[in-house]
mmCIF file of C-alpha atoms and ligand atoms in Angstrom:
data_model
loop_
_atom_site.group_PDB
_atom_site.id
_atom_site.type_symbol
_atom_site.label_atom_id
_atom_site.label_comp_id
_atom_site.label_asym_id
_atom_site.label_seq_id
_atom_site.Cartn_x
_atom_site.Cartn_y
_atom_site.Cartn_z
ATOM 1 C CA MET A 1 74.689 -61.137 -87.159
ATOM 2 C CA LEU A 2 73.924 -58.311 -89.304
ATOM 3 C CA ALA A 3 70.445 -57.867 -90.351
ATOM 4 C CA GLY A 4 69.854 -58.500 -94.103
ATOM 5 C CA TYR A 5 69.023 -54.585 -94.350
ATOM 6 C CA ALA A 6 72.527 -53.282 -93.310
ATOM 7 C CA VAL A 7 75.130 -52.482 -95.190
ATOM 8 C CA HIS A 8 77.451 -54.812 -95.674
ATOM 9 C CA VAL A 9 81.290 -54.389 -96.335
ATOM 10 C CA GLU A 10 81.577 -57.402 -98.718
ATOM 11 C CA ASP A 11 78.547 -55.327 -100.966
ATOM 12 C CA SER A 12 80.493 -51.841 -100.770
ATOM 13 C CA ARG A 13 80.486 -50.029 -104.064
ATOM 14 C CA GLY A 14 83.945 -49.330 -103.299
ATOM 15 C CA ARG A 15 86.603 -46.708 -103.700
ATOM 16 C CA ARG A 16 87.506 -43.967 -106.716
ATOM 17 C CA HIS A 17 90.945 -45.303 -106.280
ATOM 18 C CA PRO A 18 91.137 -49.190 -106.189
ATOM 19 C CA GLU A 19 93.384 -50.249 -103.371
ATOM 20 C CA PRO A 20 94.423 -53.715 -102.193
ATOM 21 C CA MET A 21 92.579 -54.932 -99.546
ATOM 22 C CA HIS A 22 94.005 -54.423 -95.925
ATOM 23 C CA PRO A 23 94.857 -57.535 -93.848
ATOM 24 C CA TYR A 24 93.514 -57.119 -90.653
ATOM 25 C CA ARG A 25 90.998 -54.281 -91.075
ATOM 26 C CA ASN A 26 87.612 -54.015 -93.157
ATOM 27 C CA GLU A 27 86.776 -50.949 -95.820
ATOM 28 C CA PHE A 28 85.048 -49.166 -93.153
ATOM 29 C CA GLN A 29 87.414 -49.772 -90.402
ATOM 30 C CA ARG A 30 89.582 -48.298 -93.095
ATOM 31 C CA ASP A 31 87.768 -45.087 -93.597
ATOM 32 C CA ARG A 32 87.170 -45.062 -90.054
ATOM 33 C CA ASP A 33 90.848 -44.268 -88.740
ATOM 34 C CA ARG A 34 91.368 -42.033 -92.159
ATOM 35 C CA VAL A 35 88.570 -40.062 -90.881
ATOM 36 C CA ILE A 36 91.008 -39.825 -87.269
ATOM 37 C CA HIS A 37 94.037 -39.187 -88.964
ATOM 38 C CA ALA A 38 92.534 -36.399 -91.255
ATOM 39 C CA ARG A 39 93.608 -32.795 -90.443
ATOM 40 C CA ALA A 40 90.680 -31.625 -90.666
ATOM 41 C CA PHE A 41 89.087 -34.056 -87.970
ATOM 42 C CA ARG A 42 92.107 -33.048 -85.816
ATOM 43 C CA ARG A 43 90.930 -29.226 -86.055
ATOM 44 C CA LEU A 44 87.325 -29.884 -84.861
ATOM 45 C CA GLU A 45 89.405 -30.116 -81.493
ATOM 46 C CA ALA A 46 89.527 -26.042 -81.480
ATOM 47 C CA LYS A 47 86.074 -25.290 -83.125
ATOM 48 C CA THR A 48 83.114 -23.966 -80.890
ATOM 49 C CA GLN A 49 80.077 -25.775 -80.802
ATOM 50 C CA VAL A 50 77.781 -23.741 -78.748
ATOM 51 C CA PHE A 51 80.073 -22.587 -75.495
ATOM 52 C CA THR A 52 83.254 -21.185 -76.950
ATOM 53 C CA ARG A 53 86.650 -21.504 -74.821
ATOM 54 C CA ARG A 54 85.835 -18.406 -72.055
ATOM 55 C CA TYR A 55 83.664 -20.558 -70.729
ATOM 56 C CA SER A 56 84.919 -23.679 -69.795
ATOM 57 C CA ASP A 57 88.050 -26.165 -71.070
ATOM 58 C CA HIS A 58 85.286 -29.099 -70.148
ATOM 59 C CA PHE A 59 82.406 -28.264 -72.033
ATOM 60 C CA ARG A 60 81.714 -29.541 -75.559
ATOM 61 C CA ASN A 61 83.734 -28.247 -78.634
ATOM 62 C CA ARG A 62 83.118 -29.674 -82.054
ATOM 63 C CA LEU A 63 85.119 -32.587 -81.753
ATOM 64 C CA THR A 64 84.133 -33.974 -78.126
ATOM 65 C CA HIS A 65 80.607 -33.589 -78.882
ATOM 66 C CA THR A 66 82.324 -35.842 -82.556
ATOM 67 C CA LEU A 67 83.082 -38.749 -80.242
ATOM 68 C CA GLU A 68 79.257 -38.200 -78.884
ATOM 69 C CA VAL A 69 77.421 -38.620 -81.770
ATOM 70 C CA ALA A 70 80.304 -41.659 -81.894
ATOM 71 C CA GLN A 71 79.357 -43.599 -79.315
ATOM 72 C CA ILE A 72 75.537 -43.550 -79.344
ATOM 73 C CA SER A 73 75.941 -44.167 -83.348
ATOM 74 C CA ARG A 74 77.784 -47.724 -82.234
ATOM 75 C CA THR A 75 75.019 -48.083 -79.250
ATOM 76 C CA ILE A 76 72.140 -48.030 -81.611
ATOM 77 C CA ALA A 77 73.986 -49.201 -85.155
ATOM 78 C CA GLY A 78 74.729 -52.351 -82.624
ATOM 79 C CA ALA A 79 71.107 -52.795 -80.919
ATOM 80 C CA LEU A 80 69.836 -52.723 -84.318
ATOM 81 C CA ASN A 81 72.622 -54.988 -86.295
ATOM 82 C CA LEU A 82 73.452 -52.528 -88.704
ATOM 83 C CA ASN A 83 77.237 -52.044 -89.851
ATOM 84 C CA VAL A 84 78.713 -50.794 -86.837
ATOM 85 C CA ASP A 85 81.978 -49.574 -88.019
ATOM 86 C CA LEU A 86 79.885 -47.781 -90.955
ATOM 87 C CA ALA A 87 77.830 -45.858 -88.545
ATOM 88 C CA GLU A 88 81.146 -45.016 -86.506
ATOM 89 C CA ALA A 89 82.653 -43.483 -89.610
ATOM 90 C CA LEU A 90 80.345 -41.598 -90.728
ATOM 91 C CA ALA A 91 78.963 -40.163 -87.494
ATOM 92 C CA LEU A 92 83.144 -39.164 -86.855
ATOM 93 C CA VAL A 93 82.884 -37.958 -90.328
ATOM 94 C CA HIS A 94 79.771 -35.742 -89.685
ATOM 95 C CA ASP A 95 80.850 -32.348 -88.986
ATOM 96 C CA ILE A 96 84.447 -32.391 -90.575
ATOM 97 C CA GLY A 97 82.516 -29.925 -92.613
ATOM 98 C CA HIS A 98 82.082 -27.491 -90.260
ATOM 99 C CA PRO A 99 83.433 -23.687 -89.729
ATOM 100 C CA PRO A 100 85.051 -22.139 -86.754
ATOM 101 C CA PHE A 101 82.451 -20.115 -84.305
ATOM 102 C CA GLY A 102 79.575 -23.009 -84.596
ATOM 103 C CA HIS A 103 76.375 -21.648 -86.102
ATOM 104 C CA ALA A 104 76.785 -18.025 -86.000
ATOM 105 C CA GLY A 105 80.101 -18.757 -88.275
ATOM 106 C CA GLU A 106 78.309 -21.253 -90.522
ATOM 107 C CA LYS A 107 75.464 -18.472 -91.151
ATOM 108 C CA ALA A 108 78.251 -15.464 -91.623
ATOM 109 C CA LEU A 109 79.806 -17.282 -94.365
ATOM 110 C CA ASP A 110 76.539 -18.259 -95.958
ATOM 111 C CA THR A 111 75.688 -15.308 -95.341
ATOM 112 C CA ALA A 112 78.492 -13.293 -97.284
ATOM 113 C CA MET A 113 78.523 -16.309 -99.937
ATOM 114 C CA ARG A 114 74.855 -15.448 -100.695
ATOM 115 C CA THR A 115 76.513 -11.618 -101.265
ATOM 116 C CA GLN A 116 78.471 -13.072 -104.244
ATOM 117 C CA GLY A 117 75.140 -15.135 -105.733
ATOM 118 C CA SER A 118 76.548 -18.458 -104.046
ATOM 119 C CA TYR A 119 75.756 -20.586 -100.285
ATOM 120 C CA PHE A 120 77.952 -22.047 -98.016
ATOM 121 C CA ASP A 121 76.612 -25.771 -97.242
ATOM 122 C CA HIS A 122 78.768 -27.984 -94.206
ATOM 123 C CA ASN A 123 77.759 -31.655 -96.064
ATOM 124 C CA LEU A 124 78.961 -30.380 -99.637
ATOM 125 C CA HIS A 125 81.974 -28.728 -97.762
ATOM 126 C CA ALA A 126 82.357 -31.640 -95.464
ATOM 127 C CA LEU A 127 82.660 -33.688 -98.809
ATOM 128 C CA ARG A 128 85.081 -31.649 -100.402
ATOM 129 C CA ILE A 129 87.263 -32.220 -98.180
ATOM 130 C CA VAL A 130 87.717 -35.437 -97.941
ATOM 131 C CA GLU A 131 87.725 -35.902 -101.176
ATOM 132 C CA ALA A 132 89.853 -33.063 -102.332
ATOM 133 C CA PHE A 133 91.310 -31.279 -99.578
ATOM 134 C CA GLU A 134 93.014 -33.946 -97.424
ATOM 135 C CA GLN A 135 96.256 -34.472 -98.510
ATOM 136 C CA ARG A 136 97.869 -37.571 -97.226
ATOM 137 C CA TYR A 137 98.186 -39.974 -99.680
ATOM 138 C CA ALA A 138 101.022 -40.323 -102.574
ATOM 139 C CA ALA A 139 98.712 -42.239 -104.822
ATOM 140 C CA PHE A 140 95.360 -39.841 -104.829
ATOM 141 C CA PRO A 141 94.052 -36.604 -103.289
ATOM 142 C CA GLY A 142 91.524 -36.595 -100.509
ATOM 143 C CA LEU A 143 90.842 -39.987 -98.345
ATOM 144 C CA ASN A 144 89.456 -42.175 -101.217
ATOM 145 C CA LEU A 145 86.769 -43.059 -99.304
ATOM 146 C CA THR A 146 83.934 -45.800 -100.457
ATOM 147 C CA PHE A 147 81.160 -44.635 -101.473
ATOM 148 C CA GLU A 148 78.918 -45.652 -98.530
ATOM 149 C CA VAL A 149 81.398 -43.101 -96.749
ATOM 150 C CA ARG A 150 80.771 -40.471 -99.173
ATOM 151 C CA GLU A 151 77.199 -41.238 -100.035
ATOM 152 C CA GLY A 152 76.469 -40.592 -95.731
ATOM 153 C CA ILE A 153 78.076 -37.645 -95.770
ATOM 154 C CA ILE A 154 75.366 -36.373 -98.243
ATOM 155 C CA LYS A 155 72.525 -37.646 -97.543
ATOM 156 C CA HIS A 156 72.605 -38.334 -93.680
ATOM 157 C CA SER A 157 70.778 -34.380 -92.837
ATOM 158 C CA ARG A 158 68.725 -34.119 -95.531
ATOM 159 C CA ASP A 159 67.711 -34.802 -99.154
ATOM 160 C CA TYR A 160 69.452 -33.384 -102.411
ATOM 161 C CA THR A 161 67.294 -33.381 -105.993
ATOM 162 C CA SER A 162 69.698 -34.043 -108.772
ATOM 163 C CA SER A 163 67.984 -31.248 -110.775
ATOM 164 C CA GLU A 164 69.953 -29.110 -108.341
ATOM 165 C CA HIS A 165 73.112 -30.981 -108.067
ATOM 166 C CA PRO A 166 73.788 -32.255 -110.815
ATOM 167 C CA GLU A 167 77.639 -33.091 -109.391
ATOM 168 C CA LEU A 168 76.019 -35.313 -106.968
ATOM 169 C CA SER A 169 74.142 -37.242 -109.013
ATOM 170 C CA GLU A 170 76.503 -40.715 -108.398
ATOM 171 C CA TYR A 171 75.377 -40.853 -104.664
ATOM 172 C CA LEU A 172 71.881 -42.141 -105.884
ATOM 173 C CA LEU A 173 69.526 -39.209 -104.607
ATOM 174 C CA HIS A 174 66.426 -40.496 -105.460
ATOM 175 C CA GLU A 175 67.061 -42.932 -103.336
ATOM 176 C CA ARG A 176 67.450 -43.283 -99.128
ATOM 177 C CA PRO A 177 70.312 -43.770 -97.689
ATOM 178 C CA PRO A 178 71.052 -46.665 -95.962
ATOM 179 C CA LEU A 179 69.936 -46.923 -91.993
ATOM 180 C CA GLU A 180 73.830 -46.691 -91.366
ATOM 181 C CA ALA A 181 73.871 -42.991 -92.482
ATOM 182 C CA GLN A 182 69.837 -42.456 -91.595
ATOM 183 C CA LEU A 183 70.253 -42.665 -87.981
ATOM 184 C CA ILE A 184 73.201 -40.103 -87.451
ATOM 185 C CA ASP A 185 71.023 -37.478 -87.591
ATOM 186 C CA LEU A 186 68.826 -38.266 -84.668
ATOM 187 C CA THR A 187 72.250 -39.574 -82.746
ATOM 188 C CA ASP A 188 72.941 -35.549 -83.738
ATOM 189 C CA GLU A 189 69.810 -34.270 -82.012
ATOM 190 C CA ILE A 190 70.434 -36.865 -79.567
ATOM 191 C CA ALA A 191 74.039 -36.003 -78.198
ATOM 192 C CA TYR A 192 73.245 -32.356 -78.652
ATOM 193 C CA ASN A 193 69.765 -31.724 -76.812
ATOM 194 C CA THR A 194 71.325 -33.453 -74.172
ATOM 195 C CA ALA A 195 74.944 -31.731 -73.566
ATOM 196 C CA ASP A 196 73.341 -28.778 -74.565
ATOM 197 C CA LEU A 197 71.159 -28.989 -71.090
ATOM 198 C CA ASP A 198 74.257 -30.524 -69.217
ATOM 199 C CA ASP A 199 76.317 -27.578 -70.481
ATOM 200 C CA GLY A 200 74.095 -24.566 -70.194
ATOM 201 C CA TYR A 201 72.980 -25.420 -66.443
ATOM 202 C CA GLU A 202 76.616 -25.532 -65.709
ATOM 203 C CA SER A 203 77.448 -22.174 -67.166
ATOM 204 C CA ARG A 204 74.430 -21.460 -64.892
ATOM 205 C CA LEU A 205 72.385 -20.013 -68.432
ATOM 206 C CA LEU A 206 69.777 -22.472 -67.338
ATOM 207 C CA SER A 207 68.335 -23.298 -63.897
ATOM 208 C CA LEU A 208 67.372 -26.897 -62.795
ATOM 209 C CA ALA A 209 63.856 -25.133 -62.594
ATOM 210 C CA GLN A 210 63.391 -23.358 -65.951
ATOM 211 C CA ILE A 211 65.145 -26.666 -67.019
ATOM 212 C CA ARG A 212 62.607 -29.071 -65.583
ATOM 213 C CA GLY A 213 59.466 -26.260 -66.641
ATOM 214 C CA GLY A 214 60.686 -26.575 -70.213
ATOM 215 C CA VAL A 215 61.820 -30.254 -70.552
ATOM 216 C CA PRO A 216 59.153 -32.584 -70.204
ATOM 217 C CA ILE A 217 61.471 -35.251 -70.840
ATOM 218 C CA PHE A 218 63.298 -34.515 -68.283
ATOM 219 C CA GLU A 219 61.243 -33.558 -66.209
ATOM 220 C CA LYS A 220 59.593 -37.177 -66.418
ATOM 221 C CA PHE A 221 62.291 -38.336 -64.585
ATOM 222 C CA PHE A 222 63.485 -35.557 -61.945
ATOM 223 C CA PRO A 223 60.906 -36.628 -58.832
ATOM 224 C CA GLU A 224 62.248 -40.049 -58.917
ATOM 225 C CA VAL A 225 65.545 -39.453 -59.140
ATOM 226 C CA GLU A 226 64.840 -37.016 -55.637
ATOM 227 C CA ARG A 227 63.453 -39.901 -54.318
ATOM 228 C CA LEU A 228 66.139 -42.406 -54.797
ATOM 229 C CA TYR A 229 68.750 -40.271 -53.764
ATOM 230 C CA PRO A 230 67.511 -37.644 -51.430
ATOM 231 C CA ASP A 231 70.544 -35.002 -49.721
ATOM 232 C CA THR A 232 72.118 -35.405 -52.711
ATOM 233 C CA GLN A 233 73.719 -32.275 -54.389
ATOM 234 C CA GLU A 234 71.636 -30.793 -57.124
ATOM 235 C CA LYS A 235 74.268 -31.291 -59.872
ATOM 236 C CA LEU A 236 73.663 -35.109 -59.125
ATOM 237 C CA LEU A 237 70.580 -34.803 -59.603
ATOM 238 C CA PHE A 238 70.474 -33.394 -62.782
ATOM 239 C CA ASN A 239 72.896 -36.055 -64.012
ATOM 240 C CA GLU A 240 70.545 -38.617 -63.144
ATOM 241 C CA ALA A 241 67.274 -37.652 -65.068
ATOM 242 C CA LEU A 242 69.535 -35.868 -67.779
ATOM 243 C CA ARG A 243 70.848 -39.746 -68.651
ATOM 244 C CA ARG A 244 67.723 -41.082 -67.998
ATOM 245 C CA MET A 245 66.477 -38.984 -70.478
ATOM 246 C CA LEU A 246 69.199 -39.753 -72.838
ATOM 247 C CA ASN A 247 68.449 -43.114 -72.450
ATOM 248 C CA ARG A 248 64.425 -42.536 -73.261
ATOM 249 C CA MET A 249 65.923 -41.285 -76.847
ATOM 250 C CA VAL A 250 68.138 -44.239 -77.603
ATOM 251 C CA SER A 251 65.652 -47.150 -76.937
ATOM 252 C CA ASP A 252 63.023 -45.250 -78.192
ATOM 253 C CA LEU A 253 65.344 -45.176 -81.538
ATOM 254 C CA ILE A 254 66.059 -48.215 -81.673
ATOM 255 C CA GLN A 255 62.746 -49.716 -80.955
ATOM 256 C CA ASN A 256 60.902 -47.546 -83.112
ATOM 257 C CA THR A 257 63.046 -47.840 -85.943
ATOM 258 C CA LYS A 258 62.811 -51.982 -85.548
ATOM 259 C CA ALA A 259 59.191 -50.966 -85.315
ATOM 260 C CA ARG A 260 59.008 -49.471 -88.411
ATOM 261 C CA VAL A 261 61.394 -51.413 -90.481
ATOM 262 C CA HIS A 262 59.362 -54.705 -89.325
ATOM 263 C CA SER A 263 55.917 -53.131 -90.528
ATOM 264 C CA ALA A 264 56.777 -52.333 -93.772
ATOM 265 C CA GLY A 265 58.201 -55.937 -94.186
ATOM 266 C CA ILE A 266 61.827 -54.948 -95.482
ATOM 267 C CA ARG A 267 64.149 -57.577 -96.125
ATOM 268 C CA SER A 268 66.780 -56.107 -97.799
ATOM 269 C CA LEU A 269 69.454 -52.489 -97.952
ATOM 270 C CA ALA A 270 67.501 -52.548 -101.592
ATOM 271 C CA GLU A 271 64.050 -52.578 -99.557
ATOM 272 C CA ILE A 272 65.357 -49.380 -97.362
ATOM 273 C CA ARG A 273 66.679 -46.959 -100.074
ATOM 274 C CA GLY A 274 63.480 -48.032 -102.140
ATOM 275 C CA TYR A 275 60.891 -46.778 -99.639
ATOM 276 C CA ALA A 276 58.960 -43.743 -99.877
ATOM 277 C CA GLU A 277 60.444 -42.288 -96.458
ATOM 278 C CA ARG A 278 63.336 -43.063 -93.975
ATOM 279 C CA LEU A 279 62.219 -45.862 -91.551
ATOM 280 C CA ALA A 280 64.859 -44.444 -89.246
ATOM 281 C CA ALA A 281 62.701 -42.049 -86.282
ATOM 282 C CA PHE A 282 61.480 -41.234 -82.670
ATOM 283 C CA SER A 283 58.072 -42.735 -81.778
ATOM 284 C CA PRO A 284 55.885 -39.956 -82.245
ATOM 285 C CA GLU A 285 55.690 -39.277 -78.424
ATOM 286 C CA VAL A 286 59.390 -39.131 -78.029
ATOM 287 C CA GLU A 287 59.231 -36.943 -81.476
ATOM 288 C CA ALA A 288 57.247 -34.223 -79.711
ATOM 289 C CA GLU A 289 59.717 -34.580 -76.845
ATOM 290 C CA ARG A 290 62.746 -33.640 -78.947
ATOM 291 C CA ARG A 291 61.301 -31.074 -80.473
ATOM 292 C CA GLN A 292 60.012 -29.623 -76.865
ATOM 293 C CA ALA A 293 64.007 -29.932 -76.030
ATOM 294 C CA LYS A 294 65.419 -28.285 -78.827
ATOM 295 C CA ASP A 295 63.029 -25.092 -78.741
ATOM 296 C CA PHE A 296 63.480 -24.798 -75.270
ATOM 297 C CA LEU A 297 67.543 -24.546 -76.053
ATOM 298 C CA HIS A 298 66.649 -22.163 -79.264
ATOM 299 C CA GLU A 299 64.874 -20.065 -76.844
ATOM 300 C CA ASN A 300 66.683 -20.188 -73.815
ATOM 301 C CA LEU A 301 70.363 -20.851 -74.708
ATOM 302 C CA TYR A 302 71.480 -20.598 -78.171
ATOM 303 C CA TYR A 303 69.779 -16.629 -78.424
ATOM 304 C CA SER A 304 70.818 -16.021 -74.633
ATOM 305 C CA PRO A 305 71.810 -12.206 -74.566
ATOM 306 C CA SER A 306 75.117 -13.362 -73.026
ATOM 307 C CA LEU A 307 75.816 -15.573 -75.664
ATOM 308 C CA ALA A 308 75.195 -12.987 -77.885
ATOM 309 C CA GLY A 309 78.000 -10.802 -77.919
ATOM 310 C CA GLU A 310 80.580 -13.505 -78.685
ATOM 311 C CA LYS A 311 77.952 -14.753 -82.127
ATOM 312 C CA ILE A 312 78.658 -10.617 -83.644
ATOM 313 C CA ASP A 313 82.053 -11.492 -83.113
ATOM 314 C CA ALA A 314 81.693 -14.093 -84.857
ATOM 315 C CA GLU A 315 79.832 -12.729 -87.566
ATOM 316 C CA ARG A 316 82.614 -9.564 -87.921
ATOM 317 C CA VAL A 317 85.156 -11.401 -88.135
ATOM 318 C CA VAL A 318 83.766 -14.275 -90.805
ATOM 319 C CA SER A 319 82.492 -10.931 -92.805
ATOM 320 C CA GLU A 320 85.116 -8.691 -92.295
ATOM 321 C CA LEU A 321 87.880 -11.388 -93.269
ATOM 322 C CA PHE A 322 85.697 -12.737 -96.205
ATOM 323 C CA ALA A 323 85.676 -8.758 -97.620
ATOM 324 C CA PHE A 324 88.972 -8.627 -96.772
ATOM 325 C CA TRP A 325 90.551 -11.268 -99.218
ATOM 326 C CA MET A 326 87.607 -10.187 -101.802
ATOM 327 C CA LYS A 327 88.850 -6.750 -102.034
ATOM 328 C CA TYR A 328 92.907 -8.466 -101.757
ATOM 329 C CA PRO A 329 93.486 -12.026 -102.880
ATOM 330 C CA SER A 330 97.193 -11.030 -103.563
ATOM 331 C CA SER A 331 96.862 -11.383 -99.154
ATOM 332 C CA LEU A 332 95.368 -15.266 -99.513
ATOM 333 C CA PRO A 333 98.517 -18.095 -98.512
ATOM 334 C CA GLY A 334 100.195 -19.250 -102.177
ATOM 335 C CA ALA A 335 98.325 -22.253 -102.666
ATOM 336 C CA TYR A 336 94.592 -20.488 -102.089
ATOM 337 C CA GLN A 337 95.916 -17.655 -104.808
ATOM 338 C CA GLU A 338 96.675 -20.729 -107.073
ATOM 339 C CA LYS A 339 93.078 -22.301 -106.745
ATOM 340 C CA ALA A 340 91.710 -19.035 -108.130
ATOM 341 C CA HIS A 341 92.472 -19.913 -111.085
ATOM 342 C CA GLU A 342 90.692 -23.071 -111.145
ATOM 343 C CA ASP A 343 87.681 -22.481 -109.459
ATOM 344 C CA THR A 344 86.062 -19.295 -108.269
ATOM 345 C CA LEU A 345 87.343 -16.197 -105.905
ATOM 346 C CA PRO A 346 84.442 -16.426 -103.487
ATOM 347 C CA ARG A 347 84.377 -20.309 -103.351
ATOM 348 C CA VAL A 348 88.373 -20.395 -102.265
ATOM 349 C CA ILE A 349 88.003 -17.926 -99.579
ATOM 350 C CA CYS A 350 84.754 -19.263 -98.726
ATOM 351 C CA ASP A 351 86.922 -22.904 -98.403
ATOM 352 C CA TYR A 352 89.444 -21.365 -96.551
ATOM 353 C CA ILE A 353 87.681 -19.888 -94.296
ATOM 354 C CA ALA A 354 85.030 -22.703 -93.564
ATOM 355 C CA GLY A 355 88.560 -24.720 -92.765
ATOM 356 C CA MET A 356 90.071 -22.125 -89.953
ATOM 357 C CA THR A 357 89.841 -22.835 -86.538
ATOM 358 C CA ASP A 358 88.305 -20.165 -84.053
ATOM 359 C CA ASN A 359 91.870 -19.801 -82.785
ATOM 360 C CA PHE A 360 93.443 -19.428 -86.815
ATOM 361 C CA ILE A 361 90.610 -17.064 -87.518
ATOM 362 C CA ILE A 362 90.766 -14.413 -84.859
ATOM 363 C CA GLU A 363 95.033 -14.446 -85.689
ATOM 364 C CA GLN A 364 93.601 -13.690 -88.754
ATOM 365 C CA TYR A 365 91.519 -11.247 -88.376
ATOM 366 C CA GLU A 366 93.729 -9.652 -86.202
ATOM 367 C CA ARG A 367 96.409 -9.199 -88.507
ATOM 368 C CA HIS A 368 94.566 -8.444 -91.638
ATOM 369 C CA CYS A 369 91.349 -6.372 -89.691
ATOM 370 C CA GLY A 370 92.688 -5.372 -86.245
HETATM 371 MG MG1 MG B 1 76.551 -32.253 -84.893
#
């Protein structure tokens, strides 16, 4: 039974290009499937999350991170009686607009665009992918997703104003997104804070002692795990504490969101949308713990000297390729040269680079700048 404040698929504002109903999949299930079958989705497999392939083939990449966000989102949406199909579709699409080389690639692309008086934003790029770049259907460009999925792509992680982004005005920018979209940003945090501790530990860039000393939400569980499993190898104890940390964050998000919705007296989706703030949230205590874990990862992993070399390489590859195509646009593939008649050259180059995998951009770099 869906909650009264969940998104009900039969109330969807529908697709840009109307399509007949499917006999046994609802509209959000179809959107989930369209995302999974998109090229940009498959390319997530070869995009860096935090660690490049140099470290290990079993560390997270953008695709496996995305699958973890989808799994956690389904659990939370189900426990809150929200629309699980919509939450799943939003989780699967949430990182589809990310460029190669993780955060470093994103920063470099944004910096390159700023030299041209513009910028790069991965949510806006994701919308362009599903609206225009994916070419799968004869009847329309893009994936022709429902309004609610497109709205969630734009609004799950931040607020855009219609004065800054008049082109987004159809997405009800003055309203909060549904809870299904609100929770994606927090689920993303749960997924990467735990996964990055895991991969950081396995890579030996983070030690157990360091994590125990710097991440209170992890340390909270470690003594108990040691007591329960004496004489057990360290990695398994680490795993046991980490899954308890993940469970604590998920349970807290479910309970605290439920309590906030209840105390706000919310009964309908319209009230979720009209409420002054987002209602999906951790409790203040777990929010502080989340912050500590995130700060720890920033200080000890994301900016660790061991990863610095690859970051510098990523920035060089992105910025030099961007500059190369600005100077020699005739070296772009034909389809992109044509796009430059309708859009500005920097935006076309930016779109091209943002779609690339780590492997492909390195090939391009070696061919043009190597
Ligand atoms: Mg993510």
